[in-house]
Amino acid sequence: MRFLEWMCLVAIVLLVGPAVATPKGAAKTAGKKLTPKQILDYVDDLYRGESSYAKMSMKVVTEHWTREMRMEGWSEGKEKSMFRILAPKKEKGMATLKHGENIWNYLPKVKRVIKLPASMMGGSWMGSHLTNDDLVKESRMADDFDFENTFRGRRDGQEIIEITCIPKPKAAVVWGKVVLVVREGDYMPLKMLYYDEDLELARTMTFEDIKKLGGRTLPAVMKIVPADKPEELTEFRYEKVEFNIKLKKGLFSLRNLQR
Amino acid sequence: MNTFRIGWRNIWRNGKRTWITVVAIALNTAILIVSYALMQGMMVDMVDNATRMVVGDAQVHAPGYRLDQSMYKCIKEPEKIVDAARKAGIQAAARSYGFGLISSGSKSAGGIFWGVDPAAEQKSFELSKHMLIGEYLSAEPGKNVVLGQKLAKSLHADVGSEIVAVVQAADGSLGNELFTVCGILKVAGEKIDRGGAIIHRADFEELFVSGGRVHEIALNAWGKLSAEEVAGVASVAAGDDEVKTWKQLMPLLFEMVKMFDVAIFIFGLVFFLAAGLGVMNTMLMATYERIREFGIQKAMGSTPWRIMKDVSIEAFVMAVFSTLIGAAIGVAAGLYFQEYGINLEAMARETITFSGIAFDPLWRATLSGKIVMLPVFVMWIICVVAALYPAGKAARLNPVRAMTHV
């Protein structure tokens, strides 16, 4: 089911995101001193907007296969998102619609829409680089975690700020600890380290290729590497991003999904 | 031979008492034979049901596949193993497995797709005849699927329903296909009931882009060879791949079989004890009556050994006579139960399943030479051993005192 989950992941993590969008936040950070909370909010909002459009490619490397696909997607608020696969040929036209808690997939080959069962959305996602939790995540770091600045200075030839986040006792978080590393000065995210409940490193997310996209400066590449399979990798690369755009009415409908 | 004749004559000196003992021993023997045969029948039925349904006498998997059912852990040379098995007269069926999402209308569920060769399955296993409704797959691929009963229920699928399969293919792509339900299986164990979606090998390869990967070869000798012999044949051709008998594949069932053996042993012990005590009593009485006779024998020069032998042989003759009757009754009843069985349908309408193993509601006995001979032989030994105490008493008699014993 890895791919289905990927479809959902991309839809939600990258496109749906906007929890509480602060469109102005992005532009105003440079040169200001931010508190750890402000840094977390800043990183949370970096890819979020009232509405958005994105075109991206996703590369997945596993022990057995490597695949790359291109897709485009739209989001509105945190509730609705939709995206469509552009390439390769076998998956072209497959589409995913997320509306609140529900996810539907359209399969052009058989011309059917199927609703992803709840059992496939919750719990950990076997053998993959991400957990299902990532797919339905709509929360904000600053709300779910207790955090503190654990490092500030030079590391690996770069001035960085490290913030260590420990989940609040009642937060619905699967991780034992999350460490965020941002660049000093413009607070660009560099790395996120996810630790399991035994505080063993579970996966590393790195951000690369910082550039201007959709009027914002942000890392265009995200890489996720599971700690137990360092030779495996998932990489997202934004080709085009637009924030706070006007979207067609009825875009997030089952009818449009089958277009 | 003379001693036996004397023994035979001696036991009929008190015909009524002897008959009572004979009947007791005979009934004990008969009950032992019948219950042993019934127990054996249940055991054989259970094992056969479990192995002939779908598991087989033995199976071949890639090392580690059973722990981590990865699409990529496949058998290296499946054809070689199948050929070797068929040459040895063993039926073999190669299967591929893959996980996926099965959806029908607004319902969907996770399932395990089985890629099978319908012709081989029909020849090798009974699952293909175990249909609740509809039919098993035909020999030609036709995008048909056979579903497990609970899976079909949760999908609200019926024969003729259309289901969508969405799977992660072996090359990382997303495989999706429409299938038509051609049949729904009867209860056949939890794994199949809840998630089993059986499709044709060719359809499987298309859906999963599996490139002919085979994950399991199930071997069934239909009782012609033991599970170990079947595993032996497969091992030769399997190389690094692991070969396991049903005993290792279904350890719970094997434990139950062993438990049955213990149960029949305890059961037998009680019956043998009862029979032995009966014989001892009869022989004690028989020797006590003849104390004077033994005294005279000894006075005429019989050694204690001779007297001991006479009494033991007497018991033995009685045992042989009784067990012959007992065996006759036991075999007759055993044959009846073997032929007609005991119908448990009144107690359980549907097929009885226990930990994923389906039982036939008709409980048949299984009779064999061992099942008849074992109780008979043990009974002979028990009778002779039980007679040793009275025999020893008789042998140790003082001739003078014995002759004057009133």
XYZ file of C-alpha atoms in Angstrom:
665
model
C 0.000 0.000 0.000
C 3.042 2.165 0.031
C 2.012 4.168 -2.975
C -1.491 4.940 -1.871
C -0.092 6.240 1.316
C 2.363 8.315 -0.625
C -0.431 9.828 -2.559
C -2.093 10.819 0.637
C 1.100 11.962 2.220
C 1.911 14.308 -0.525
C -1.570 15.641 -0.522
C -1.612 16.397 3.124
C 1.852 17.207 4.263
C 2.748 19.385 1.370
C -0.446 20.757 0.044
C -3.055 20.706 2.733
C -0.852 21.963 5.451
C -2.369 25.324 6.154
C -3.500 25.029 9.708
C -3.494 28.634 10.644
C -1.949 30.350 7.739
C 0.135 33.376 8.438
C 0.995 34.540 4.987
C 2.834 37.589 6.203
C 5.070 35.657 8.565
C 7.239 34.280 5.853
C 8.522 37.532 4.539
C 9.196 39.172 7.844
C 11.675 36.831 9.448
C 14.947 37.841 7.910
C 17.154 39.711 10.311
C 14.787 39.374 13.266
C 15.500 37.478 16.451
C 12.834 34.810 16.817
C 11.978 32.881 19.954
C 11.954 29.039 19.688
C 8.158 29.147 19.446
C 8.307 31.648 16.628
C 10.834 29.463 14.840
C 8.555 26.420 15.085
C 5.592 28.428 13.823
C 7.691 29.823 11.031
C 8.781 26.385 9.844
C 5.225 25.079 10.177
C 3.875 27.870 8.015
C 6.625 27.881 5.466
C 4.775 25.614 3.051
C 1.285 26.663 4.026
C -1.135 29.204 2.642
C -4.862 29.983 2.571
C -4.839 28.127 -0.676
C -2.070 26.765 -2.805
C -1.036 25.116 -6.008
C 2.108 23.077 -6.441
C 3.834 21.042 -9.067
C 6.453 18.666 -7.834
C 8.324 15.477 -8.372
C 8.726 12.660 -5.938
C 11.509 10.127 -5.996
C 11.367 6.984 -3.902
C 14.375 4.719 -3.546
C 13.953 1.374 -1.835
C 16.056 -1.727 -1.680
C 14.140 -3.189 -4.614
C 13.098 -0.335 -6.841
C 13.494 3.336 -7.619
C 10.695 5.406 -9.030
C 10.132 8.965 -9.851
C 6.829 10.642 -10.516
C 5.517 14.081 -11.160
C 2.290 15.501 -9.816
C 0.318 18.631 -9.285
C -1.988 19.539 -6.477
C -4.264 22.129 -4.964
C -5.260 22.877 -1.414
C -7.722 25.102 0.345
C -7.671 25.623 4.086
C -6.538 22.600 6.002
C -9.595 20.559 5.135
C -9.437 20.163 1.404
C -6.814 19.064 -1.004
C -6.561 17.267 -4.265
C -3.825 16.209 -6.568
C -3.216 14.403 -9.748
C -0.326 12.367 -11.066
C 1.195 13.641 -14.300
C 3.838 10.959 -14.910
C 4.838 8.169 -15.350
C 2.427 6.726 -17.822
C 1.157 3.864 -15.685
C -0.051 6.169 -12.923
C -0.957 9.183 -15.055
C -4.389 10.515 -14.174
C -4.617 8.886 -10.792
C -6.014 11.412 -8.396
C -6.527 11.797 -4.686
C -9.064 13.925 -2.898
C -8.847 14.672 0.776
C -11.829 16.229 2.447
C -11.601 16.412 6.206
C -10.916 12.932 7.505
C -11.769 11.178 4.253
C -9.547 10.221 1.402
C -10.698 9.041 -2.005
C -8.574 7.799 -4.850
C -9.526 7.767 -8.477
C -8.090 5.009 -10.628
C -8.395 5.904 -14.296
C -7.468 2.424 -15.531
C -10.547 0.849 -13.961
C -12.502 4.127 -13.836
C -13.362 3.689 -10.179
C -13.186 5.871 -7.105
C -12.270 4.055 -3.937
C -12.413 5.393 -0.446
C -9.405 4.601 1.662
C -10.560 2.593 4.680
C -9.848 3.977 8.136
C -7.643 0.988 8.861
C -5.228 2.178 6.183
C -5.042 5.714 7.511
C -4.265 5.118 11.159
C -1.373 3.380 12.812
C 2.145 2.906 11.646
C 2.821 2.316 8.024
C 4.797 -0.830 7.552
C 8.178 -0.801 5.943
C 7.833 2.726 4.643
C 9.768 5.870 5.226
C 6.864 7.657 6.800
C 4.121 6.801 9.194
C 0.410 7.216 8.670
C 0.547 9.808 11.351
C 2.302 12.037 8.869
C -0.604 11.729 6.501
C -3.279 12.966 8.828
C -1.102 15.409 10.684
C -2.803 18.763 10.947
C -1.357 19.857 14.225
C 1.270 22.447 14.930
C 4.634 21.728 16.477
C 4.303 24.524 19.009
C 0.980 23.132 20.242
C 1.927 19.490 20.618
C 5.463 19.763 21.929
C 7.401 21.218 24.804
C 10.492 22.722 23.256
C 13.735 24.395 24.097
C 16.708 25.764 22.294
C 19.425 23.149 22.806
C 22.167 24.485 20.570
C 23.094 27.746 18.961
C 26.338 28.218 17.108
C 28.558 26.700 14.480
C 28.133 23.079 13.416
C 29.382 21.445 10.213
C 30.560 24.820 8.960
C 27.197 26.487 9.390
C 25.666 28.769 11.993
C 22.609 26.932 13.226
C 19.917 26.872 15.855
C 18.786 23.522 17.235
C 15.417 23.157 18.937
C 14.562 19.953 20.744
C 10.884 19.121 21.005
C 9.457 16.635 23.484
C 5.772 15.762 22.978
C 3.382 17.016 25.615
C 2.003 14.162 27.768
C -1.444 14.279 26.173
C -0.434 15.047 22.603
C -1.285 12.403 19.991
C 2.251 12.115 18.691
C 4.024 8.875 17.848
C 7.496 10.284 18.309
C 9.545 10.337 21.478
C 11.458 13.395 20.413
C 11.812 15.649 17.392
C 14.877 17.798 16.807
C 14.640 20.730 14.415
C 17.727 22.381 13.021
C 17.367 25.753 11.280
C 19.857 28.119 9.754
C 20.871 31.088 11.878
C 19.697 34.383 10.427
C 16.883 33.414 8.080
C 15.617 30.381 10.026
C 15.513 28.161 6.946
C 14.890 24.569 8.065
C 17.898 22.317 7.457
C 17.058 19.110 9.165
C 14.461 17.369 11.263
C 15.394 14.322 13.281
C 12.579 12.044 14.424
C 13.189 9.777 17.397
C 10.994 6.885 18.445
C 9.683 6.366 21.950
C 12.947 4.746 23.056
C 14.658 7.911 21.815
C 16.396 6.005 19.016
C 16.693 7.899 15.753
C 13.898 6.688 13.450
C 14.289 8.907 10.409
C 15.944 12.028 9.170
C 14.336 14.685 7.045
C 16.692 17.084 5.343
C 15.857 20.285 3.468
C 17.956 21.385 0.537
C 18.120 23.703 -2.421
C 16.808 26.879 -0.798
C 15.375 29.167 -3.446
C 12.566 31.518 -4.264
C 9.307 29.766 -5.054
C 5.840 31.253 -5.146
C 7.063 34.509 -3.720
C 8.699 32.871 -0.731
C 12.179 31.658 0.001
C 12.029 28.026 0.946
C 13.871 24.725 0.525
C 12.682 23.182 -2.735
C 13.866 19.690 -1.819
C 12.901 17.499 1.107
C 14.573 14.163 1.697
C 13.411 11.519 4.115
C 15.759 8.710 5.068
C 14.744 5.962 7.472
C 17.406 5.368 10.119
C 17.309 1.578 9.839
C 17.611 1.598 6.032
C 20.060 4.392 5.255
C 20.250 3.336 1.597
C 16.547 4.079 1.120
C 15.214 7.519 0.447
C 12.214 9.594 -0.425
C 12.738 12.924 -2.065
C 10.245 15.652 -2.882
C 11.255 18.408 -5.246
C 9.047 21.432 -5.843
C 9.025 22.694 -9.368
C 6.405 25.354 -8.901
C 4.490 26.687 -5.919
C 1.827 29.326 -5.714
C 0.267 30.550 -2.503
C -3.051 32.247 -1.754
C -4.495 31.879 -5.217
C -8.084 31.810 -6.333
C -9.314 28.263 -6.917
C -12.138 27.077 -9.140
C -15.406 26.247 -7.374
C -16.101 22.522 -7.128
C -12.445 21.670 -7.454
C -12.536 19.486 -4.341
C -15.438 17.291 -5.398
C -15.752 13.621 -6.279
C -17.037 14.663 -9.661
C -13.922 16.657 -10.398
C -11.809 13.801 -9.073
C -13.057 11.624 -11.904
C -12.495 14.229 -14.537
C 1.378 -77.968 23.217
C 0.190 -80.236 25.940
C 0.465 -77.479 28.511
C -1.827 -75.306 26.429
C -4.396 -78.081 26.198
C -4.270 -78.586 29.926
C -4.589 -74.860 30.403
C -7.590 -74.719 28.084
C -9.264 -77.558 29.975
C -8.444 -76.011 33.315
C -10.050 -72.678 32.553
C -13.343 -74.400 31.786
C -13.445 -76.195 35.116
C -15.471 -73.251 36.326
C -17.207 -72.197 33.159
C -19.404 -69.477 34.606
C -16.536 -67.627 36.279
C -14.350 -67.954 33.206
C -17.081 -66.622 30.955
C -17.496 -63.565 33.154
C -13.766 -62.870 32.939
C -13.681 -63.632 29.216
C -16.548 -61.257 28.574
C -14.876 -58.559 30.664
C -11.576 -58.899 28.825
C -13.299 -59.164 25.471
C -15.337 -56.034 26.093
C -12.291 -54.167 27.320
C -10.410 -55.160 24.219
C -13.305 -54.270 21.942
C -13.808 -50.860 23.573
C -10.101 -50.148 23.349
C -10.009 -51.059 19.687
C -13.082 -49.001 18.814
C -12.086 -45.934 20.811
C -8.540 -46.134 19.528
C -9.883 -46.356 15.992
C -12.237 -43.423 16.572
C -9.509 -41.290 18.115
C -7.208 -42.196 15.290
C -9.979 -41.410 12.854
C -10.480 -37.966 14.328
C -6.760 -37.346 14.283
C -6.274 -38.522 10.724
C -9.335 -36.566 9.645
C -8.051 -33.472 11.366
C -4.587 -33.747 9.908
C -5.948 -34.637 6.464
C -8.396 -31.761 6.538
C -5.665 -29.413 7.557
C -3.058 -30.678 5.122
C -5.151 -31.682 2.124
C -7.228 -28.516 2.199
C -4.452 -26.143 1.351
C -1.294 -26.586 3.420
C -0.104 -29.947 2.163
C 2.265 -32.441 3.748
C 5.137 -30.033 3.344
C 5.874 -26.598 1.925
C 8.839 -24.815 0.423
C 9.545 -21.130 1.070
C 12.464 -18.808 0.630
C 14.491 -18.551 3.843
C 12.847 -16.066 6.186
C 9.677 -15.691 4.104
C 7.427 -17.052 6.794
C 8.612 -14.381 9.224
C 8.588 -11.479 6.808
C 6.220 -12.065 3.914
C 8.030 -9.851 1.498
C 7.220 -9.988 -2.193
C 10.946 -10.135 -2.861
C 11.657 -13.261 -0.803
C 10.858 -15.794 -3.476
C 11.834 -19.378 -4.218
C 14.862 -19.575 -6.484
C 14.026 -22.515 -8.706
C 10.342 -23.326 -8.276
C 10.075 -25.417 -11.472
C 12.865 -27.700 -10.338
C 11.102 -28.420 -7.039
C 7.723 -28.955 -8.692
C 9.276 -31.326 -11.253
C 11.119 -33.304 -8.583
C 7.927 -33.653 -6.563
C 5.836 -34.776 -9.529
C 8.445 -37.341 -10.494
C 8.136 -38.810 -7.005
C 4.343 -38.969 -7.348
C 3.716 -35.938 -5.135
C 1.226 -33.275 -6.168
C 2.686 -29.785 -6.079
C 1.151 -26.326 -6.333
C 3.185 -23.134 -6.650
C 1.684 -19.973 -5.179
C 2.535 -16.286 -5.110
C 1.320 -13.920 -2.425
C 0.838 -10.180 -2.351
C -0.929 -7.737 -0.069
C -3.360 -5.185 -1.326
C -6.525 -3.214 -0.952
C -9.742 -4.816 -2.128
C -12.712 -2.605 -2.720
C -16.275 -3.331 -3.702
C -18.760 -0.491 -3.999
C -18.258 1.734 -0.987
C -16.659 -1.076 1.061
C -12.990 -1.791 1.153
C -10.648 -4.033 3.099
C -7.073 -5.203 3.146
C -6.444 -8.657 1.752
C -3.888 -11.182 0.629
C -3.884 -12.020 -3.049
C -2.992 -15.579 -3.955
C -1.633 -16.150 -7.406
C -2.373 -19.798 -8.174
C -2.335 -22.262 -11.011
C -5.975 -23.444 -10.863
C -5.251 -26.768 -12.605
C -2.486 -27.657 -10.148
C -4.592 -26.555 -7.179
C -7.491 -28.715 -8.292
C -5.244 -31.742 -8.635
C -3.316 -31.147 -5.436
C -5.730 -29.714 -2.904
C -9.321 -29.790 -1.757
C -9.761 -26.043 -1.317
C -10.931 -25.763 -4.917
C -13.873 -28.055 -4.076
C -14.609 -26.240 -0.847
C -16.934 -23.668 -2.381
C -19.828 -22.096 -0.531
C -21.285 -20.615 -3.700
C -20.074 -20.161 -7.229
C -17.125 -21.903 -8.767
C -13.387 -22.068 -8.397
C -11.135 -20.354 -10.931
C -11.033 -21.858 -14.393
C -7.763 -22.970 -15.925
C -7.562 -19.882 -18.134
C -6.907 -16.431 -16.668
C -10.040 -14.309 -16.858
C -9.739 -11.625 -14.158
C -11.826 -13.725 -11.819
C -11.376 -13.953 -8.081
C -12.389 -16.414 -5.366
C -12.926 -14.756 -1.987
C -12.750 -15.984 1.585
C -16.110 -16.063 3.304
C -15.584 -13.288 5.852
C -13.850 -11.071 3.333
C -16.761 -11.458 0.925
C -19.166 -10.628 3.724
C -17.305 -7.501 4.765
C -17.148 -6.349 1.150
C -20.829 -7.188 0.643
C -19.622 -9.102 -2.400
C -21.523 -11.880 -4.087
C -20.863 -14.112 -7.055
C -20.770 -11.803 -10.063
C -19.779 -8.740 -8.009
C -17.052 -6.542 -9.325
C -14.128 -5.759 -7.054
C -11.246 -3.350 -7.475
C -7.795 -4.479 -6.442
C -5.233 -1.810 -5.631
C -1.767 -3.022 -4.821
C 1.812 -1.944 -4.545
C 3.454 -3.787 -7.414
C 6.897 -5.330 -7.183
C 8.437 -2.563 -9.296
C 7.049 0.137 -7.000
C 4.238 1.140 -9.325
C 0.590 1.134 -8.373
C -1.226 -1.895 -9.737
C -4.996 -1.731 -10.060
C -7.436 -4.014 -11.746
C -11.087 -4.989 -11.876
C -11.977 -8.554 -10.963
C -15.242 -10.450 -11.032
C -16.073 -12.652 -8.069
C -16.601 -16.178 -9.431
C -16.897 -17.980 -6.127
C -16.859 -17.694 -2.355
C -15.143 -20.305 -0.208
C -16.592 -22.178 2.723
C -14.951 -21.615 6.081
C -11.375 -22.752 5.573
C -9.351 -21.219 8.361
C -8.992 -17.671 9.591
C -6.257 -16.575 7.198
C -8.247 -17.461 4.092
C -11.641 -16.476 5.511
C -10.639 -12.943 6.452
C -8.263 -11.916 3.715
C -8.022 -14.546 1.000
C -8.483 -13.355 -2.579
C -7.443 -16.113 -4.961
C -6.648 -15.188 -8.529
C -5.019 -16.829 -11.530
C -1.230 -16.778 -11.689
C -1.253 -14.808 -14.918
C -3.589 -12.172 -13.484
C -1.409 -11.987 -10.402
C 1.702 -11.402 -12.453
C 0.014 -8.619 -14.343
C -1.357 -6.967 -11.215
C 1.811 -7.194 -9.152
C 4.351 -7.050 -11.976
C 5.744 -9.957 -10.009
C 7.927 -11.395 -12.744
C 7.027 -15.005 -11.994
C 8.025 -14.829 -8.338
C 6.815 -17.868 -6.421
C 6.594 -17.637 -2.637
C 5.305 -21.026 -1.705
C 5.201 -24.526 -3.086
C 2.729 -26.748 -1.284
C 3.230 -30.501 -1.645
C 0.596 -33.141 -1.100
C 1.242 -36.875 -1.411
C -2.364 -37.832 -0.548
C -1.165 -40.260 2.100
C 1.154 -42.186 -0.217
C 4.230 -40.837 1.535
C 4.786 -39.521 5.032
C 5.252 -35.800 5.551
C 8.930 -36.392 6.269
C 9.388 -38.345 3.041
C 7.686 -35.564 1.086
C 9.934 -32.992 2.739
C 12.921 -35.176 1.889
C 12.062 -35.234 -1.805
C 11.588 -31.458 -1.861
C 14.784 -30.773 0.094
C 16.903 -32.394 -2.572
C 15.657 -29.929 -5.187
C 15.164 -26.918 -2.901
C 18.769 -25.914 -2.324
C 18.894 -23.032 0.160
C 15.137 -22.684 0.311
C 13.520 -23.969 3.453
C 11.328 -27.061 3.492
C 8.937 -27.567 6.382
C 6.470 -30.349 7.105
C 2.957 -29.594 8.288
C 4.165 -30.426 11.768
C 6.412 -27.384 11.650
C 3.963 -25.264 9.694
C 1.075 -26.000 12.030
C 2.735 -26.670 15.385
C -0.564 -26.252 17.206
C -2.142 -29.082 15.252
C 0.892 -31.251 15.821
C 0.677 -30.577 19.565
C -2.965 -31.651 19.438
C -2.022 -34.882 17.693
C 0.563 -35.587 20.350
C -1.969 -34.781 23.033
C -4.327 -37.331 21.507
C -1.642 -39.977 21.865
C -1.267 -39.166 25.546
C -5.038 -39.219 26.006
C -5.384 -42.640 24.394
C -2.511 -43.895 26.529
C -4.204 -42.801 29.779
C -7.536 -44.123 28.557
C -5.899 -47.459 27.699
C -4.146 -47.628 31.047
C -7.459 -47.525 32.917
C -8.938 -50.297 30.785
C -5.876 -52.503 31.024
C -5.810 -52.053 34.781
C -9.452 -53.127 35.050
C -8.858 -56.151 32.811
C -5.700 -57.083 34.666
C -7.414 -56.977 38.045
C -10.206 -59.173 36.668
C -7.730 -61.740 35.442
C -5.831 -61.649 38.697
C -9.006 -62.263 40.637
C -10.026 -65.176 38.441
C -6.616 -66.783 38.588
C -6.379 -66.260 42.352
C -9.679 -68.044 42.755
C -8.678 -70.752 40.296
C -5.432 -71.493 42.070
C -6.966 -71.274 45.525
C -9.493 -73.954 44.561
C -6.705 -76.217 43.387
C -4.295 -75.950 46.298
C -4.562 -79.694 46.930
C -4.007 -80.437 43.280
C -0.862 -78.291 43.211
C 0.326 -80.047 46.401
C -0.013 -83.435 44.737
C 1.726 -82.165 41.605
C 4.616 -80.921 43.675
C 4.748 -84.157 45.681
C 4.994 -86.025 42.386
C 8.002 -83.970 41.429
C 6.729 -80.853 39.703
C 9.193 -78.004 40.072
C 7.856 -74.582 41.209
C 8.827 -73.310 37.745
C 6.568 -75.896 36.122
C 3.603 -74.840 38.265
C 4.296 -71.205 37.587
C 4.373 -71.935 33.868
C 1.121 -73.907 34.007
C -0.778 -71.140 35.763
C 0.657 -68.413 33.514
C -0.196 -70.380 30.409
C -3.687 -70.870 31.715
C -4.039 -67.099 32.001
C -2.497 -66.673 28.583
C -4.898 -69.134 26.989
C -7.782 -67.312 28.555
C -6.376 -63.986 27.351
C -5.992 -65.234 23.790
C -9.493 -66.655 23.757
C -10.992 -63.469 25.220
C -9.091 -61.099 23.003
C -10.095 -63.086 19.927
C -13.716 -62.457 20.810
C -12.897 -58.869 21.766
C -10.992 -58.226 18.571
C -13.856 -59.671 16.544
C -16.338 -57.331 18.203
C -13.893 -54.408 18.049
C -13.108 -54.896 14.376
C -16.788 -55.264 13.515
C -17.700 -52.066 15.358
C -14.604 -50.321 14.059
C -15.458 -51.242 10.491
C -18.987 -49.977 11.016
C -17.737 -46.615 12.273
C -15.158 -46.529 9.540
C -17.860 -47.013 6.946
C -20.728 -44.977 8.390
C -19.105 -42.846 11.075
C -20.824 -40.895 13.820
C -22.799 -37.953 12.550
C -22.118 -34.855 14.609
C -24.223 -32.650 12.378
C -26.972 -32.564 14.977
C -24.539 -30.868 17.337
C -22.990 -28.479 14.840
C -24.884 -27.356 11.771
C -21.965 -25.804 9.974
C -18.482 -27.083 9.539
C -16.719 -27.164 12.875
C -13.514 -25.178 12.934
C -10.918 -25.177 15.599
C -7.986 -22.802 15.465
C -8.308 -22.447 11.733
C -8.734 -26.150 10.992
C -11.989 -27.311 9.541
C -13.549 -30.534 10.812
C -15.877 -32.838 8.987
C -19.111 -33.246 10.981
C -19.069 -36.953 10.114
C -16.719 -38.570 12.600
C -15.247 -41.719 11.087
C -13.026 -44.307 12.689
C -9.761 -45.390 11.111
C -8.941 -49.045 11.592
C -5.495 -50.458 11.039
C -3.494 -53.547 11.982
C -1.717 -51.603 14.646
C -4.946 -50.373 16.180
C -6.263 -53.948 16.494
C -3.030 -55.677 17.445
C -1.774 -53.215 20.021
C -4.652 -53.600 22.516
C -4.660 -57.390 21.918
C -0.949 -57.849 22.564
C -0.921 -55.529 25.537
C -3.906 -57.407 26.921
C -1.984 -60.720 26.643
C 0.924 -59.256 28.519
C -1.351 -57.734 31.162
C -3.148 -61.056 31.691
C 0.057 -63.033 32.059
C 1.563 -60.417 34.376
C -1.627 -60.388 36.456
C -1.455 -64.181 36.723
C 2.132 -64.128 37.990
C 1.078 -63.324 41.552
C -1.354 -66.253 41.900
C 1.094 -68.446 39.975
C 3.906 -67.535 42.314
C 1.701 -68.295 45.292
C 0.877 -71.718 43.876
C 4.502 -72.450 43.064
C 5.675 -71.694 46.582
C 3.202 -74.090 48.253
C 4.503 -76.640 50.711
C 3.402 -79.980 49.192
C 2.526 -81.649 52.517
C 0.473 -78.743 53.807
C -1.130 -78.205 50.426
C -2.218 -81.804 50.117
C -3.940 -81.648 53.490
C -5.464 -78.228 52.779
C -9.210 -78.280 53.088
